[in-house]
Short mmCIF file of C-alpha atoms in Angstrom, two decimals:
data_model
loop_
_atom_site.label_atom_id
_atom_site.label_comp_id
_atom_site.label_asym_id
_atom_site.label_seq_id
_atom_site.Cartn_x
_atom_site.Cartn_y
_atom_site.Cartn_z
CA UNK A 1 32.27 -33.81 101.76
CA UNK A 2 35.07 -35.02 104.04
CA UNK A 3 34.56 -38.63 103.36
CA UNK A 4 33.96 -41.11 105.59
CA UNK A 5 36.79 -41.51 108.62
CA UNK A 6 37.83 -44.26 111.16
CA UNK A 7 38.74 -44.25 114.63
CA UNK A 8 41.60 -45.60 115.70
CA UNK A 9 43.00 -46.50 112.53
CA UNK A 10 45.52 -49.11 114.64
CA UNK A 11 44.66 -51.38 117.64
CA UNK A 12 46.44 -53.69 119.23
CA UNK A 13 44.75 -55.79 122.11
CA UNK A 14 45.49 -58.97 124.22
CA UNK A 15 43.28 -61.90 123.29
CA UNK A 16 40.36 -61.65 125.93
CA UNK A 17 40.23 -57.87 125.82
CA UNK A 18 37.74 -55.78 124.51
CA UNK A 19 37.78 -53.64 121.87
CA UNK A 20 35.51 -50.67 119.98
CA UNK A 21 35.66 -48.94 117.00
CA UNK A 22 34.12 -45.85 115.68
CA UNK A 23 33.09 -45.03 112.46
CA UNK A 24 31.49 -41.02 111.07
CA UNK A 25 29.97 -41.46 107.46
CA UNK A 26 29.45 -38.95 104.75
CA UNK A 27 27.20 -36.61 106.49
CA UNK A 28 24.48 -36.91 104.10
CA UNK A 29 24.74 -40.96 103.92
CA UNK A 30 21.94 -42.71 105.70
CA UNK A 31 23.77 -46.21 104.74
CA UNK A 32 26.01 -47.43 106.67
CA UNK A 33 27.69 -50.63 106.69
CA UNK A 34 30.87 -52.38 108.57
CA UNK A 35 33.08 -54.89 106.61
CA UNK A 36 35.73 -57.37 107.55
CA UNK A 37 39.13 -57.62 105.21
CA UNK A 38 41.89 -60.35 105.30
CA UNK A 39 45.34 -60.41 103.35
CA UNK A 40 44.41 -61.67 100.00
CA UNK A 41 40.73 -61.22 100.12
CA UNK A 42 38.08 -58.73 99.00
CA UNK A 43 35.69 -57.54 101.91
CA UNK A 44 33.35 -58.91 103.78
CA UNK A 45 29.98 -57.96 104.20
CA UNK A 46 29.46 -57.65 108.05
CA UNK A 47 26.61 -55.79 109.08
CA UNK A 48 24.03 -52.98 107.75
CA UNK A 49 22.41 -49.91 108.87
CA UNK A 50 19.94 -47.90 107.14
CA UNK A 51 19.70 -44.58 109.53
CA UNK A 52 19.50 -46.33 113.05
CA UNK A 53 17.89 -49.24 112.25
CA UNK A 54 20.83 -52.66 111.91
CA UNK A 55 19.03 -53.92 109.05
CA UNK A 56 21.39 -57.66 108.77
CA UNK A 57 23.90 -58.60 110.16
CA UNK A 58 25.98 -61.60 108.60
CA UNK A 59 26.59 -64.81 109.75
CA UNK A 60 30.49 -64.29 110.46
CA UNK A 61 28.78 -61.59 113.14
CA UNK A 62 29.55 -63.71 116.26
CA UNK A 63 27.27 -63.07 119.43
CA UNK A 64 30.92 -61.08 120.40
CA UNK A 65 30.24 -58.78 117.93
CA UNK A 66 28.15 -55.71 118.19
CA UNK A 67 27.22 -52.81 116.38
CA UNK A 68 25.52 -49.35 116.99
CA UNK A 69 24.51 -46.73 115.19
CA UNK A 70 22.66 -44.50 117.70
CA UNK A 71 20.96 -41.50 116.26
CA UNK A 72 21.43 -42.46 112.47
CA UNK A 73 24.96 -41.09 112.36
CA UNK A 74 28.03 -42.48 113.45
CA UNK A 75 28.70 -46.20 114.16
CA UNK A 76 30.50 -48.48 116.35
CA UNK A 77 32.01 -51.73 116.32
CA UNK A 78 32.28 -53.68 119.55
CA UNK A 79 34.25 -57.28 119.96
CA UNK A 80 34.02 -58.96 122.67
CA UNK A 81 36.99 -61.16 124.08
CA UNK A 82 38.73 -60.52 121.19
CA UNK A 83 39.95 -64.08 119.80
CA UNK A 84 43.32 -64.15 117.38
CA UNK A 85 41.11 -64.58 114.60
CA UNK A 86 39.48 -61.34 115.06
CA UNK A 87 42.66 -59.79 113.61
CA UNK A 88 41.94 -58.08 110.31
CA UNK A 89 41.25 -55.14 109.10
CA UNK A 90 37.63 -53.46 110.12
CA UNK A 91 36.14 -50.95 107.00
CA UNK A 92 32.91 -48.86 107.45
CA UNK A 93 31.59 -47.59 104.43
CA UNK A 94 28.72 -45.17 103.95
CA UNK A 95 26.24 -44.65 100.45
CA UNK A 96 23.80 -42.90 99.20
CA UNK A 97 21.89 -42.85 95.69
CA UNK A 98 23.62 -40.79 93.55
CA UNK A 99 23.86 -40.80 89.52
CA UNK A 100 23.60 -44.30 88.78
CA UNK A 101 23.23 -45.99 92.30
CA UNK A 102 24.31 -46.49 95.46
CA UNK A 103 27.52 -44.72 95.04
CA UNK A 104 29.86 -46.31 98.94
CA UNK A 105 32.42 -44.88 99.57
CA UNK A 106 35.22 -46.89 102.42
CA UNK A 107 36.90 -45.27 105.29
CA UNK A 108 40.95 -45.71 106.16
CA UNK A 109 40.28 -48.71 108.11
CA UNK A 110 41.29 -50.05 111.68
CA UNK A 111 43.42 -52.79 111.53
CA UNK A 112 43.09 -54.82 114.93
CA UNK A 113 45.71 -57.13 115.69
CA UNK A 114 45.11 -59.50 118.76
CA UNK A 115 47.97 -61.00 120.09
CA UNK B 1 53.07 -50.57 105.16
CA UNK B 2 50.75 -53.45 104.87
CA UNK B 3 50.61 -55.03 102.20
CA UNK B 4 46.79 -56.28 100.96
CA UNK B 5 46.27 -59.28 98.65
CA UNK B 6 49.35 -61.16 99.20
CA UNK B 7 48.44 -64.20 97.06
CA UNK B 8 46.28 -62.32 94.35
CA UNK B 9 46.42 -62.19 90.16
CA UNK B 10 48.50 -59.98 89.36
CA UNK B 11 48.69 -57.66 86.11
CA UNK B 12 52.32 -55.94 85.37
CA UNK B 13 52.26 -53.02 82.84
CA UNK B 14 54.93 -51.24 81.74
CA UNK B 15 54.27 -47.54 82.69
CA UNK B 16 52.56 -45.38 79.82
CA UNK B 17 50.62 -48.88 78.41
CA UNK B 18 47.29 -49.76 79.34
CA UNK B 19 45.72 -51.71 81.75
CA UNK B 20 43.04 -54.20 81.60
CA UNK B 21 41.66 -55.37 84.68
CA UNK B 22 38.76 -57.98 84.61
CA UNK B 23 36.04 -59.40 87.27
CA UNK B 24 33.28 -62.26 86.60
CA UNK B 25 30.37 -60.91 88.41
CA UNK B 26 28.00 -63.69 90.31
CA UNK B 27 24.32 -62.58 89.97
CA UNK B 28 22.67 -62.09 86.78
CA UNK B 29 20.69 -59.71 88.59
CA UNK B 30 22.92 -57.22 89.54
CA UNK B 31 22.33 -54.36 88.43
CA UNK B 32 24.90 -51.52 88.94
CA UNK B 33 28.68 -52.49 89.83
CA UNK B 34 31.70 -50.20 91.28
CA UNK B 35 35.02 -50.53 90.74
CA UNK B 36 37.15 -50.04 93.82
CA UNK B 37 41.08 -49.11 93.95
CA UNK B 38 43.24 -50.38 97.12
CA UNK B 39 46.48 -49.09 98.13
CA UNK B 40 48.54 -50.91 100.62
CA UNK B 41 47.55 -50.07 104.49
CA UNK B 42 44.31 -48.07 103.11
CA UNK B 43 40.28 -48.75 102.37
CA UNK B 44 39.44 -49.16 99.03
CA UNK B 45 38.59 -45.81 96.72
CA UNK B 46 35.69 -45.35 94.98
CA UNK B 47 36.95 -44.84 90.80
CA UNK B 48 34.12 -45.64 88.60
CA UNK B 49 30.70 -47.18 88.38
CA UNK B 50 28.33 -49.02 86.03
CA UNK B 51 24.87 -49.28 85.37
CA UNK B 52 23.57 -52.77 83.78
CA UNK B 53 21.75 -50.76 81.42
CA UNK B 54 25.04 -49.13 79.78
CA UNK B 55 27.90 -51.17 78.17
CA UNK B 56 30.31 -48.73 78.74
CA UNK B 57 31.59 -45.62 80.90
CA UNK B 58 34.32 -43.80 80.93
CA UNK B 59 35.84 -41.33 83.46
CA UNK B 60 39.19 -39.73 83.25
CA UNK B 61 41.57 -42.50 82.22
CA UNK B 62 39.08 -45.36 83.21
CA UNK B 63 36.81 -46.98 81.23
CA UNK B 64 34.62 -49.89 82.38
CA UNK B 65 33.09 -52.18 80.19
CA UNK B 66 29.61 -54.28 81.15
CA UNK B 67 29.19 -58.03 79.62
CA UNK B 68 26.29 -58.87 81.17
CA UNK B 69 25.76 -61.91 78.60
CA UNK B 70 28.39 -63.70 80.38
CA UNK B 71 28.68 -61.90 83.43
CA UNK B 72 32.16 -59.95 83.08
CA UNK B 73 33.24 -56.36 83.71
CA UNK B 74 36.74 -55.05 82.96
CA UNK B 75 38.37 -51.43 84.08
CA UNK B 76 40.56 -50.15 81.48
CA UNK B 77 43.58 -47.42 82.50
CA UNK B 78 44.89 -45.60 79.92
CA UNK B 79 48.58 -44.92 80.10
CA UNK B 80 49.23 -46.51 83.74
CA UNK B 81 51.33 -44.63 85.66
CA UNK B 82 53.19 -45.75 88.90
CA UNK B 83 50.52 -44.31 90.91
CA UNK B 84 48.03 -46.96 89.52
CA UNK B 85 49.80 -49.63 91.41
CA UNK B 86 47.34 -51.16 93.58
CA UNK B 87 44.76 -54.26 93.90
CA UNK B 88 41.43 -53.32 92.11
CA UNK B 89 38.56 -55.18 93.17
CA UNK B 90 34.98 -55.47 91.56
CA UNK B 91 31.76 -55.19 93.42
CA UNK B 92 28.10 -55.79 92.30
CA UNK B 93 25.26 -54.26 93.93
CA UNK B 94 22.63 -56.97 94.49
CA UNK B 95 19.53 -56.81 95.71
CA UNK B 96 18.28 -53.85 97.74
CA UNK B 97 21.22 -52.95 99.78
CA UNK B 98 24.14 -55.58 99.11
CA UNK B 99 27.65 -55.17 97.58
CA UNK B 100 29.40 -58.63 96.77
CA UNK B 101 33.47 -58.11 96.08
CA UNK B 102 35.36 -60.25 93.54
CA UNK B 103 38.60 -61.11 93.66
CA UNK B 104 40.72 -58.52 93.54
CA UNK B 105 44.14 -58.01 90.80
CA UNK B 106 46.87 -56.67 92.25
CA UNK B 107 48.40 -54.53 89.48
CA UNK B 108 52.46 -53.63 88.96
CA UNK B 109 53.63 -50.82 86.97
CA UNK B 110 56.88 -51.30 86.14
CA UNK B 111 59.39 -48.16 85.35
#
């Protein structure tokens, strides 16, 4: 179990640019999900996959946001003419039923900041 | 490094006391709820969970304790040490795939 990693962990981009993350879950996870984190808040939910299928994707999604998860494995994050506001910092998480639920488990974290 | 939660409650414990950390939960219908540690710069870590059906579980210096008559969990740390200092944050598993995070506690451990 090598937990679930992030890649890059820091971006920094020009507004306009754009930008894509990556994201390998626990191996054996077939949830995967992609949250959003400000200063001062918890995350937020941002989009869903169960194996390869995107299963929701939130409301705070823009259409400049995209999201892959390709052959039920790892995951990417695309934004599109990135905006100021897209800075934050970008978690993936993976789960899987374990014990008494859905154990999910976070990765480092890219923190995008768009100047 | 960053720092997360800039504006949150915050608990300060002198080190060796314990800790108590509480969350109000939103759906009456969760039913199993992790609580999550946050260091500065770093994704939150996985420390305990809860079933609805239990009141209480404990792990190695944790214990969590379920309310579900008014909708409250709390994560108990026995003898907080420095390394403790963090936000701690709440979530509830609702529905079929969901996790909804409270507000976190940022908590101090002073020497």
């Amino acid at each position: 179990d090598t937990g679930v990693s992030q890649d890059p962990r820091h971006k920094i981009t020009k507004r306009g640019q754009n930008v894509t993350f990556r994201c390998d879950p626990i191996s054996e996870h077939n949830r995967l999900y992609w949250y959003r984190q400000t200063l001062g808040q918890g995350p937020e939910f941002l989009t869903y996959f169960q194996n390869e299928a995107q299963l929701e994707k939130s409301r705070l999604l823009s259409d400049r946001f995209s999201a892959e998860r390709p052959k039920g494995s790892f995951s990417t994050l695309e934004i599109q003419r990135t905006e100021q506001g897209d800075s934050a910092m970008y978690l993936c998480a993976s789960s899987l039923f374990r014990g008494l639920g859905y154990e999910q488990y976070f990765g480092p974290g890219t923190r995008l900041t768009v100047t | 490094g960053e720092s997360v939660g800039l504006h949150l409650p915050t608990l300060s414990v002198q080190e060796g006391d314990n800790s108590i950390i509480n969350c109000a939960y939103s759906n009456s219908a969760s039913d199993y709820f992790i609580w999550y540690k946050q260091e500065s710069g770093k994704g939150p870590q996985f420390i305990i969970d809860i079933r609805s059906n239990m009141d209480k579980r404990q792990g190695q210096r944790v214990t969590v304790l379920l309310n579900k008559t008014v909708k409250h969990l709390s994560l108990q740390i026995a003898a907080t040490q420095p390394g403790d200092s963090a936000v701690y944050f709440c979530a509830e598993f609702s529905g079929t795939y969901k996790y909804i995070f409270g507000t976190g506690t940022r908590l101090k451990v002073l020497a």
